[in-house]
PDB file of C-alpha atoms in Angstrom:
ATOM      1  CA  MET A   1     -82.488 173.139-166.490  1.00 50.00           C
ATOM      2  CA  ARG A   2     -85.231 172.045-168.862  1.00 52.00           C
ATOM      3  CA  LEU A   3     -83.580 168.699-169.362  1.00 46.00           C
ATOM      4  CA  PHE A   4     -83.418 168.169-165.605  1.00 41.00           C
ATOM      5  CA  ILE A   5     -87.145 169.034-165.133  1.00 44.00           C
ATOM      6  CA  TYR A   6     -87.957 166.700-168.056  1.00 43.00           C
ATOM      7  CA  LEU A   7     -86.005 163.811-166.610  1.00 40.00           C
ATOM      8  CA  LEU A   8     -87.549 164.437-163.197  1.00 39.00           C
ATOM      9  CA  LEU A   9     -91.004 164.470-164.671  1.00 42.00           C
ATOM     10  CA  CYS A  10     -90.235 161.152-166.559  1.00 45.00           C
ATOM     11  CA  LEU A  11     -89.048 159.519-163.389  1.00 40.00           C
ATOM     12  CA  PHE A  12     -92.204 160.456-161.398  1.00 41.00           C
ATOM     13  CA  THR A  13     -94.436 159.433-164.278  1.00 44.00           C
ATOM     14  CA  SER A  14     -92.859 156.076-164.499  1.00 43.00           C
ATOM     15  CA  MET A  15     -92.988 155.508-160.769  1.00 42.00           C
ATOM     16  CA  ALA A  16     -96.746 156.357-160.792  1.00 44.00           C
ATOM     17  CA  ALA A  17     -97.315 153.873-163.638  1.00 42.00           C
ATOM     18  CA  TYR A  18     -96.092 151.050-161.621  1.00 45.00           C
ATOM     19  CA  SER A  19     -98.222 151.827-158.591  1.00 57.00           C
ATOM     20  CA  GLN A  20    -100.636 149.119-157.656  1.00 69.00           C
ATOM     21  CA  ILE A  21    -104.053 149.050-155.903  1.00 79.00           C
ATOM     22  CA  GLU A  22    -105.715 145.979-154.302  1.00 79.00           C
ATOM     23  CA  ALA A  23    -109.349 145.601-154.916  1.00 84.00           C
ATOM     24  CA  LYS A  24    -112.222 143.005-154.836  1.00 84.00           C
ATOM     25  CA  THR A  25    -114.469 142.088-157.759  1.00 83.00           C
ATOM     26  CA  LYS A  26    -118.244 141.745-157.396  1.00 85.00           C
ATOM     27  CA  ASP A  27    -117.900 137.993-156.957  1.00 81.00           C
ATOM     28  CA  GLY A  28    -115.336 138.507-154.136  1.00 83.00           C
ATOM     29  CA  ARG A  29    -112.060 137.696-155.996  1.00 78.00           C
ATOM     30  CA  GLU A  30    -109.080 139.889-155.102  1.00 78.00           C
ATOM     31  CA  VAL A  31    -107.354 141.627-157.860  1.00 78.00           C
ATOM     32  CA  ILE A  32    -104.301 143.982-158.279  1.00 77.00           C
ATOM     33  CA  LEU A  33    -105.169 147.033-160.403  1.00 79.00           C
ATOM     34  CA  ASN A  34    -102.222 148.620-162.096  1.00 75.00           C
ATOM     35  CA  LYS A  35    -102.143 152.402-163.018  1.00 76.00           C
ATOM     36  CA  ASN A  36    -101.770 151.413-166.749  1.00 78.00           C
ATOM     37  CA  GLY A  37    -105.275 149.963-166.736  1.00 79.00           C
ATOM     38  CA  THR A  38    -104.203 146.305-166.523  1.00 77.00           C
ATOM     39  CA  TRP A  39    -105.145 143.934-163.593  1.00 74.00           C
ATOM     40  CA  ILE A  40    -104.339 140.470-162.346  1.00 71.00           C
ATOM     41  CA  TYR A  41    -106.081 138.075-159.992  1.00 70.00           C
ATOM     42  CA  THR A  42    -104.114 137.790-156.767  1.00 68.00           C
ATOM     43  CA  ASP A  43    -104.350 133.999-156.926  1.00 66.00           C
ATOM     44  CA  SER A  44    -102.545 134.186-160.295  1.00 74.00           C
ATOM     45  CA  LEU A  45     -99.738 135.841-158.265  1.00 76.00           C
ATOM     46  CA  CYS A  46     -99.512 132.698-156.201  1.00 82.00           C
ATOM     47  CA  ASN A  47     -98.799 130.668-159.285  1.00 79.00           C
ATOM     48  CA  PHE A  48     -96.223 133.258-160.327  1.00 82.00           C
ATOM     49  CA  PHE A  49     -94.369 133.296-156.965  1.00 87.00           C
ATOM     50  CA  THR A  50     -94.652 129.616-155.845  1.00 88.00           C
ATOM     51  CA  HIS A  51     -94.357 126.086-157.077  1.00 87.00           C
ATOM     52  CA  THR A  52     -95.133 122.674-155.691  1.00 86.00           C
ATOM     53  CA  LYS A  53     -92.754 119.750-155.508  1.00 85.00           C
ATOM     54  CA  THR A  54     -94.355 116.317-154.890  1.00 84.00           C
ATOM     55  CA  TYR A  55     -92.169 113.523-153.621  1.00 85.00           C
ATOM     56  CA  THR A  56     -92.513 109.766-154.590  1.00 88.00           C
ATOM     57  CA  ASN A  57     -94.174 109.139-151.088  1.00 89.00           C
ATOM     58  CA  GLY A  58     -96.955 111.502-152.060  1.00 83.00           C
ATOM     59  CA  LYS A  59     -95.971 114.303-149.772  1.00 83.00           C
ATOM     60  CA  SER A  60     -95.523 117.706-151.247  1.00 85.00           C
ATOM     61  CA  VAL A  61     -93.844 120.940-150.313  1.00 89.00           C
ATOM     62  CA  ILE A  62     -94.706 124.401-151.704  1.00 91.00           C
ATOM     63  CA  TYR A  63     -91.725 126.634-152.275  1.00 91.00           C
ATOM     64  CA  ALA A  64     -91.261 130.321-153.189  1.00 93.00           C
ATOM     65  CA  ASN A  65     -89.898 130.300-156.741  1.00 89.00           C
ATOM     66  CA  ASN A  66     -86.961 132.366-155.689  1.00 92.00           C
ATOM     67  CA  THR A  67     -85.354 133.628-152.403  1.00 94.00           C
ATOM     68  CA  ILE A  68     -86.083 137.211-151.561  1.00 94.00           C
ATOM     69  CA  LYS A  69     -82.843 139.223-151.236  1.00 93.00           C
ATOM     70  CA  VAL A  70     -83.186 142.240-149.117  1.00 93.00           C
ATOM     71  CA  LYS A  71     -80.428 144.640-149.780  1.00 87.00           C
ATOM     72  CA  GLY A  72     -80.942 146.854-146.786  1.00 76.00           C
ATOM     73  CA  GLU A  73     -79.354 150.223-146.547  1.00 75.00           C
ATOM     74  CA  GLU A  74     -76.296 151.006-148.693  1.00 71.00           C
ATOM     75  CA  GLY A  75     -73.167 149.714-146.891  1.00 64.00           C
ATOM     76  CA  LYS A  76     -75.103 147.625-144.452  1.00 70.00           C
ATOM     77  CA  THR A  77     -75.625 143.833-144.437  1.00 75.00           C
ATOM     78  CA  GLY A  78     -78.578 142.383-146.162  1.00 89.00           C
ATOM     79  CA  LEU A  79     -80.696 139.251-145.829  1.00 93.00           C
ATOM     80  CA  GLU A  80     -81.920 136.447-147.912  1.00 95.00           C
ATOM     81  CA  ILE A  81     -85.398 135.001-147.099  1.00 97.00           C
ATOM     82  CA  MET A  82     -86.668 131.615-148.256  1.00 97.00           C
ATOM     83  CA  LEU A  83     -90.285 130.669-147.617  1.00 97.00           C
ATOM     84  CA  LEU A  84     -91.877 127.182-147.962  1.00 95.00           C
ATOM     85  CA  LYS A  85     -94.833 125.289-146.780  1.00 94.00           C
ATOM     86  CA  THR A  86     -94.611 121.752-145.341  1.00 89.00           C
ATOM     87  CA  SER A  87     -97.628 119.648-144.230  1.00 85.00           C
ATOM     88  CA  GLN A  88     -97.705 121.244-140.811  1.00 87.00           C
ATOM     89  CA  SER A  89     -96.251 124.768-141.042  1.00 93.00           C
ATOM     90  CA  ILE A  90     -94.766 127.538-143.102  1.00 96.00           C
ATOM     91  CA  VAL A  91     -90.979 127.741-142.739  1.00 96.00           C
ATOM     92  CA  MET A  92     -89.257 131.092-142.871  1.00 97.00           C
ATOM     93  CA  ASN A  93     -85.479 130.854-143.265  1.00 97.00           C
ATOM     94  CA  ILE A  94     -83.545 134.181-142.884  1.00 96.00           C
ATOM     95  CA  THR A  95     -79.840 134.143-143.757  1.00 94.00           C
ATOM     96  CA  ILE A  96     -77.560 137.131-143.233  1.00 91.00           C
ATOM     97  CA  LEU A  97     -75.549 138.069-146.342  1.00 88.00           C
ATOM     98  CA  ASP A  98     -72.107 138.728-144.844  1.00 82.00           C
ATOM     99  CA  LYS A  99     -68.675 137.039-144.851  1.00 75.00           C
ATOM    100  CA  ASP A 100     -68.318 137.339-141.015  1.00 77.00           C
ATOM    101  CA  ILE A 101     -69.328 134.479-138.734  1.00 77.00           C
ATOM    102  CA  TRP A 102     -72.778 135.136-137.419  1.00 87.00           C
ATOM    103  CA  CYS A 103     -74.077 132.558-134.838  1.00 91.00           C
ATOM    104  CA  VAL A 104     -77.635 131.787-134.126  1.00 93.00           C
ATOM    105  CA  ASN A 105     -78.970 129.629-131.216  1.00 92.00           C
ATOM    106  CA  LYS A 106     -82.347 128.714-129.804  1.00 92.00           C
ATOM    107  CA  GLU A 107     -82.396 132.016-127.898  1.00 92.00           C
ATOM    108  CA  THR A 108     -81.998 134.129-130.969  1.00 94.00           C
ATOM    109  CA  ARG A 109     -85.086 136.271-131.837  1.00 95.00           C
ATOM    110  CA  ALA A 110     -86.078 138.169-134.995  1.00 96.00           C
ATOM    111  CA  ASN A 111     -87.938 141.357-134.212  1.00 97.00           C
ATOM    112  CA  ILE A 112     -90.163 142.367-137.226  1.00 98.00           C
ATOM    113  CA  THR A 113     -91.559 145.883-137.572  1.00 98.00           C
ATOM    114  CA  PHE A 114     -94.346 146.508-140.073  1.00 98.00           C
ATOM    115  CA  THR A 115     -95.010 149.699-141.973  1.00 97.00           C
ATOM    116  CA  ASP A 116     -98.035 150.457-139.686  1.00 97.00           C
ATOM    117  CA  GLY A 117     -95.698 150.431-136.606  1.00 97.00           C
ATOM    118  CA  ARG A 118     -96.914 147.046-135.186  1.00 97.00           C
ATOM    119  CA  LYS A 119     -94.293 144.498-134.181  1.00 97.00           C
ATOM    120  CA  ILE A 120     -93.875 140.786-133.792  1.00 97.00           C
ATOM    121  CA  GLU A 121     -91.039 138.677-132.411  1.00 97.00           C
ATOM    122  CA  LEU A 122     -90.162 135.276-133.862  1.00 97.00           C
ATOM    123  CA  GLN A 123     -87.880 132.748-132.086  1.00 96.00           C
ATOM    124  CA  ASN A 124     -85.254 130.715-133.959  1.00 96.00           C
ATOM    125  CA  MET A 125     -86.509 127.131-134.176  1.00 96.00           C
ATOM    126  CA  GLY A 126     -83.719 125.849-136.367  1.00 95.00           C
ATOM    127  CA  GLU A 127     -80.403 124.331-135.381  1.00 95.00           C
ATOM    128  CA  ASP A 128     -77.637 126.301-133.570  1.00 94.00           C
ATOM    129  CA  ASN A 129     -75.239 127.400-136.327  1.00 93.00           C
ATOM    130  CA  CYS A 130     -72.564 129.928-137.151  1.00 90.00           C
ATOM    131  CA  ARG A 131     -73.699 130.453-140.745  1.00 90.00           C
ATOM    132  CA  GLY A 132     -76.319 133.189-139.919  1.00 91.00           C
ATOM    133  CA  ASN A 133     -79.225 130.895-140.655  1.00 95.00           C
ATOM    134  CA  PHE A 134     -82.349 131.834-138.633  1.00 96.00           C
ATOM    135  CA  SER A 135     -85.376 129.466-139.065  1.00 97.00           C
ATOM    136  CA  CYS A 136     -88.883 129.894-137.805  1.00 96.00           C
ATOM    137  CA  PHE A 137     -91.900 127.441-138.215  1.00 96.00           C
ATOM    138  CA  LEU A 138     -95.180 129.288-138.385  1.00 96.00           C
ATOM    139  CA  GLY A 139     -98.699 128.067-137.953  1.00 93.00           C
ATOM    140  CA  ASN A 140    -101.469 127.001-135.684  1.00 91.00           C
ATOM    141  CA  ILE A 141     -99.651 123.798-134.565  1.00 90.00           C
ATOM    142  CA  MET A 142     -96.619 125.929-133.693  1.00 92.00           C
ATOM    143  CA  GLY A 143     -98.615 128.302-131.512  1.00 92.00           C
ATOM    144  CA  ASN A 144     -97.780 131.409-133.565  1.00 94.00           C
ATOM    145  CA  LYS A 145    -100.759 131.629-135.964  1.00 94.00           C
ATOM    146  CA  LYS A 146    -101.310 135.381-135.100  1.00 96.00           C
ATOM    147  CA  GLU A 147     -97.746 136.097-136.145  1.00 96.00           C
ATOM    148  CA  LEU A 148     -98.250 134.275-139.462  1.00 96.00           C
ATOM    149  CA  GLU A 149    -101.451 136.151-140.169  1.00 96.00           C
ATOM    150  CA  LYS A 150     -99.671 139.466-139.627  1.00 97.00           C
ATOM    151  CA  LEU A 151     -96.843 138.371-142.016  1.00 97.00           C
ATOM    152  CA  SER A 152     -99.452 137.515-144.655  1.00 95.00           C
ATOM    153  CA  LYS A 153    -101.420 140.762-144.307  1.00 96.00           C
ATOM    154  CA  LYS A 154     -98.876 143.498-143.539  1.00 97.00           C
ATOM    155  CA  LEU A 155     -95.858 144.949-145.192  1.00 97.00           C
ATOM    156  CA  ILE A 156     -92.568 144.565-143.339  1.00 97.00           C
ATOM    157  CA  LYS A 157     -90.560 147.776-142.617  1.00 97.00           C
ATOM    158  CA  SER A 158     -87.586 146.051-140.944  1.00 96.00           C
ATOM    159  CA  ILE A 159     -86.288 142.821-139.395  1.00 96.00           C
ATOM    160  CA  SER A 160     -83.822 143.152-136.439  1.00 95.00           C
ATOM    161  CA  ILE A 161     -81.882 140.002-135.308  1.00 94.00           C
ATOM    162  CA  SER A 162     -79.221 139.861-132.551  1.00 91.00           C
ATOM    163  CA  TYR A 163     -76.388 137.627-133.719  1.00 90.00           C
ATOM    164  CA  THR A 164     -73.357 136.403-131.881  1.00 85.00           C
ATOM    165  CA  ILE A 165     -70.161 137.028-133.793  1.00 74.00           C
ATOM    166  CA  ASN A 166     -67.418 134.551-132.897  1.00 66.00           C
ATOM    167  CA  ASN A 167     -63.742 134.916-133.673  1.00 63.00           C
ATOM    168  CA  SER A 168     -60.781 133.054-132.217  1.00 62.00           C
ATOM    169  CA  GLU A 169     -60.622 135.293-129.098  1.00 68.00           C
ATOM    170  CA  THR A 170     -64.005 136.743-128.165  1.00 70.00           C
ATOM    171  CA  SER A 171     -67.732 136.442-128.713  1.00 73.00           C
ATOM    172  CA  VAL A 172     -69.790 139.639-129.218  1.00 81.00           C
ATOM    173  CA  THR A 173     -73.478 140.146-129.651  1.00 84.00           C
ATOM    174  CA  ASN A 174     -74.348 142.370-132.646  1.00 85.00           C
ATOM    175  CA  THR A 175     -77.904 143.359-133.485  1.00 88.00           C
ATOM    176  CA  VAL A 176     -78.478 143.985-137.234  1.00 89.00           C
ATOM    177  CA  GLU A 177     -81.561 145.768-138.487  1.00 92.00           C
ATOM    178  CA  THR A 178     -82.356 145.411-142.135  1.00 93.00           C
ATOM    179  CA  PHE A 179     -84.847 147.724-143.869  1.00 94.00           C
ATOM    180  CA  PHE A 180     -87.159 146.516-146.635  1.00 94.00           C
ATOM    181  CA  ASN A 181     -88.107 148.457-149.793  1.00 93.00           C
ATOM    182  CA  THR A 182     -91.790 148.293-150.873  1.00 92.00           C
ATOM    183  CA  GLY A 183     -91.012 145.547-153.556  1.00 92.00           C
ATOM    184  CA  GLU A 184     -89.181 143.259-151.068  1.00 94.00           C
ATOM    185  CA  ALA A 185     -91.872 143.702-148.443  1.00 95.00           C
ATOM    186  CA  TYR A 186     -94.687 143.015-150.929  1.00 93.00           C
ATOM    187  CA  ARG A 187     -92.994 139.863-152.093  1.00 94.00           C
ATOM    188  CA  VAL A 188     -92.715 138.459-148.489  1.00 96.00           C
ATOM    189  CA  LYS A 189     -96.341 139.398-147.804  1.00 96.00           C
ATOM    190  CA  THR A 190     -97.632 137.952-151.043  1.00 93.00           C
ATOM    191  CA  ILE A 191     -95.707 134.696-150.861  1.00 94.00           C
ATOM    192  CA  THR A 192     -96.649 134.261-147.159  1.00 95.00           C
ATOM    193  CA  GLU A 193    -100.296 134.790-147.993  1.00 93.00           C
ATOM    194  CA  CYS A 194    -100.121 132.420-150.875  1.00 91.00           C
ATOM    195  CA  LEU A 195     -98.503 129.677-148.669  1.00 93.00           C
ATOM    196  CA  SER A 196    -101.111 130.278-145.905  1.00 90.00           C
ATOM    197  CA  ASP A 197    -104.011 129.816-148.415  1.00 77.00           C
ATOM    198  CA  LYS A 198    -102.798 126.513-149.829  1.00 61.00           C
TER     199      LYS A 198
END
Protein backbone atom coordinates (compact mmCIF):
# COMPACT_ATOMS: atom_id res chain seq x y z
CA MET A 1 0.00 0.00 0.00
CA ARG A 2 2.86 2.40 0.83
CA LEU A 3 4.45 1.68 -2.52
CA PHE A 4 1.16 2.49 -4.29
CA ILE A 5 0.81 5.80 -2.43
CA TYR A 6 4.46 6.63 -3.14
CA LEU A 7 4.03 5.94 -6.88
CA LEU A 8 0.83 7.96 -6.98
CA LEU A 9 2.55 10.88 -5.23
CA CYS A 10 5.47 10.71 -7.70
CA LEU A 11 3.06 10.72 -10.61
CA PHE A 12 1.19 13.82 -9.43
CA THR A 13 4.43 15.61 -8.54
CA SER A 14 5.88 14.99 -11.99
CA MET A 15 2.65 16.13 -13.67
CA ALA A 16 2.67 19.36 -11.66
CA ALA A 17 6.33 19.94 -12.52
CA TYR A 18 5.49 20.06 -16.22
CA SER A 19 2.57 22.49 -15.88
CA GLN A 20 3.07 25.82 -17.61
CA ILE A 21 1.77 29.34 -17.10
CA GLU A 22 1.65 32.06 -19.73
CA ALA A 23 2.75 35.55 -18.58
CA LYS A 24 4.03 38.91 -19.88
CA THR A 25 7.24 40.67 -18.92
CA LYS A 26 7.33 44.37 -18.02
CA ASP A 27 8.38 45.18 -21.58
CA GLY A 28 5.38 43.28 -22.99
CA ARG A 29 7.08 40.11 -24.25
CA GLU A 30 5.14 36.91 -23.66
CA VAL A 31 6.82 34.07 -21.77
CA ILE A 32 5.99 30.53 -20.66
CA LEU A 33 6.74 29.95 -16.97
CA ASN A 34 7.48 26.38 -15.97
CA LYS A 35 6.81 25.07 -12.46
CA ASN A 36 10.51 24.17 -12.12
CA GLY A 37 11.44 27.88 -12.22
CA THR A 38 12.58 28.01 -15.85
CA TRP A 39 10.98 30.11 -18.56
CA ILE A 40 11.14 30.69 -22.32
CA TYR A 41 10.03 33.53 -24.58
CA THR A 42 7.03 32.45 -26.64
CA ASP A 43 8.68 33.75 -29.80
CA SER A 44 11.47 31.25 -29.11
CA LEU A 45 8.78 28.59 -29.31
CA CYS A 46 8.09 29.73 -32.87
CA ASN A 47 11.70 29.03 -33.80
CA PHE A 48 11.40 25.63 -32.13
CA PHE A 49 8.11 24.64 -33.84
CA THR A 50 8.55 26.14 -37.34
CA HIS A 51 11.10 26.63 -40.13
CA THR A 52 11.19 28.67 -43.32
CA LYS A 53 11.96 27.35 -46.78
CA THR A 54 12.92 29.94 -49.40
CA TYR A 55 12.70 28.97 -53.05
CA THR A 56 14.97 30.17 -55.87
CA ASN A 57 12.29 32.61 -57.04
CA GLY A 58 12.50 34.36 -53.65
CA LYS A 59 9.14 33.15 -52.36
CA SER A 60 9.11 31.42 -49.02
CA VAL A 61 6.86 29.07 -47.11
CA ILE A 62 6.88 28.63 -43.35
CA TYR A 63 6.20 25.07 -42.19
CA ALA A 64 5.56 23.41 -38.87
CA ASN A 65 8.67 21.31 -38.17
CA ASN A 66 6.54 18.20 -37.68
CA THR A 67 3.00 17.09 -38.28
CA ILE A 68 0.82 16.88 -35.21
CA LYS A 69 -0.48 13.36 -34.71
CA VAL A 70 -3.66 13.34 -32.68
CA LYS A 71 -4.23 9.85 -31.33
CA GLY A 72 -7.80 10.41 -30.24
CA GLU A 73 -9.47 8.02 -27.84
CA GLU A 74 -8.21 4.47 -27.58
CA GLY A 75 -9.56 2.27 -30.34
CA LYS A 76 -10.78 5.20 -32.44
CA THR A 77 -9.30 6.78 -35.55
CA GLY A 78 -6.79 9.59 -35.12
CA LEU A 79 -5.76 12.58 -37.22
CA GLU A 80 -2.55 14.06 -38.59
CA ILE A 81 -2.43 17.85 -38.88
CA MET A 82 0.07 19.83 -40.95
CA LEU A 83 0.21 23.61 -40.75
CA LEU A 84 2.05 25.95 -43.11
CA LYS A 85 1.96 29.56 -44.23
CA THR A 86 2.03 30.73 -47.82
CA SER A 87 2.15 34.34 -49.00
CA GLN A 88 -1.64 34.71 -48.75
CA SER A 89 -2.92 32.27 -46.14
CA ILE A 90 -2.27 29.66 -43.52
CA VAL A 91 -3.03 26.15 -44.73
CA MET A 92 -4.40 23.54 -42.33
CA ASN A 93 -4.26 20.00 -43.72
CA ILE A 94 -6.08 17.34 -41.71
CA THR A 95 -5.65 13.70 -42.71
CA ILE A 96 -7.49 10.82 -41.10
CA LEU A 97 -5.23 7.99 -39.95
CA ASP A 98 -7.12 4.91 -41.07
CA LYS A 99 -6.81 2.19 -43.70
CA ASP A 100 -10.41 2.58 -44.91
CA ILE A 101 -11.30 4.85 -47.83
CA TRP A 102 -12.49 8.20 -46.46
CA CYS A 103 -13.72 10.65 -49.10
CA VAL A 104 -13.73 14.44 -48.84
CA ASN A 105 -15.33 16.92 -51.24
CA LYS A 106 -16.08 20.65 -51.39
CA GLU A 107 -19.11 20.17 -49.12
CA THR A 108 -17.10 18.51 -46.32
CA ARG A 109 -16.93 20.52 -43.10
CA ALA A 110 -14.69 20.29 -40.04
CA ASN A 111 -16.45 21.30 -36.84
CA ILE A 112 -13.94 22.39 -34.20
CA THR A 113 -14.91 22.62 -30.54
CA PHE A 114 -12.61 24.51 -28.16
CA THR A 115 -12.06 23.77 -24.49
CA ASP A 116 -14.15 26.86 -23.56
CA GLY A 117 -17.16 25.38 -25.43
CA ARG A 118 -17.02 27.73 -28.42
CA LYS A 119 -17.15 26.26 -31.92
CA ILE A 120 -16.10 27.09 -35.45
CA GLU A 121 -16.80 25.41 -38.77
CA LEU A 122 -14.24 25.15 -41.57
CA GLN A 123 -15.00 24.12 -45.15
CA ASN A 124 -12.76 21.85 -47.20
CA MET A 125 -11.06 24.00 -49.84
CA GLY A 126 -8.77 21.29 -51.17
CA GLU A 127 -9.36 18.85 -53.96
CA ASP A 128 -12.02 16.15 -53.82
CA ASN A 129 -10.24 12.97 -52.76
CA CYS A 130 -10.71 9.56 -51.16
CA ARG A 131 -7.50 9.69 -49.11
CA GLY A 132 -9.10 11.45 -46.14
CA ASN A 133 -7.25 14.72 -46.82
CA PHE A 134 -9.15 17.81 -45.64
CA SER A 135 -7.55 21.20 -46.45
CA CYS A 136 -8.57 24.67 -45.36
CA PHE A 137 -6.93 27.98 -46.25
CA LEU A 138 -7.20 30.54 -43.44
CA GLY A 139 -6.74 34.30 -43.46
CA ASN A 140 -8.24 37.67 -44.18
CA ILE A 141 -8.16 37.14 -47.95
CA MET A 142 -10.06 33.86 -47.50
CA GLY A 143 -12.82 35.53 -45.46
CA ASN A 144 -12.23 33.44 -42.33
CA LYS A 145 -9.87 35.60 -40.27
CA LYS A 146 -12.07 35.22 -37.16
CA GLU A 147 -11.72 31.44 -37.32
CA LEU A 148 -7.94 31.78 -37.69
CA GLU A 149 -7.81 34.06 -34.65
CA LYS A 150 -9.71 31.51 -32.57
CA LEU A 151 -7.37 28.72 -33.68
CA SER A 152 -4.37 30.81 -32.63
CA LYS A 153 -5.79 31.80 -29.23
CA LYS A 154 -7.80 28.80 -28.00
CA LEU A 155 -7.12 25.15 -27.24
CA ILE A 156 -8.97 22.60 -29.37
CA LYS A 157 -11.07 20.03 -27.52
CA SER A 158 -12.16 18.08 -30.61
CA ILE A 159 -12.47 18.08 -34.39
CA SER A 160 -15.47 16.41 -36.03
CA ILE A 161 -15.47 15.70 -39.78
CA SER A 162 -18.17 13.93 -41.80
CA TYR A 163 -16.48 11.69 -44.37
CA THR A 164 -18.00 9.58 -47.11
CA ILE A 165 -16.85 5.97 -46.95
CA ASN A 166 -16.88 4.32 -50.36
CA ASN A 167 -16.62 0.65 -51.11
CA SER A 168 -17.53 -1.26 -54.23
CA GLU A 169 -21.25 -1.39 -53.44
CA THR A 170 -22.30 1.55 -51.26
CA SER A 171 -21.44 5.03 -50.09
CA VAL A 172 -22.03 5.89 -46.43
CA THR A 173 -21.43 9.13 -44.52
CA ASN A 174 -19.58 8.67 -41.25
CA THR A 175 -18.82 11.47 -38.79
CA VAL A 176 -15.57 11.02 -36.90
CA GLU A 177 -14.91 13.10 -33.78
CA THR A 178 -11.33 13.13 -32.56
CA PHE A 179 -10.48 14.43 -29.08
CA PHE A 180 -7.22 16.24 -28.37
CA ASN A 181 -5.05 15.95 -25.29
CA THR A 182 -3.58 19.16 -23.84
CA GLY A 183 -0.20 18.74 -25.54
CA GLU A 184 -1.73 18.19 -28.98
CA ALA A 185 -4.07 21.17 -28.56
CA TYR A 186 -1.23 23.38 -27.30
CA ARG A 187 0.94 22.53 -30.33
CA VAL A 188 -1.85 23.41 -32.80
CA LYS A 189 -2.53 26.69 -30.98
CA THR A 190 1.15 27.65 -30.70
CA ILE A 191 2.06 26.80 -34.29
CA THR A 192 -1.04 28.60 -35.64
CA GLU A 193 -0.17 31.64 -33.54
CA CYS A 194 3.46 31.56 -34.77
CA LEU A 195 2.36 31.33 -38.41
CA SER A 196 -0.17 34.15 -37.90
CA ASP A 197 2.50 36.46 -36.52
CA LYS A 198 5.05 35.92 -39.31
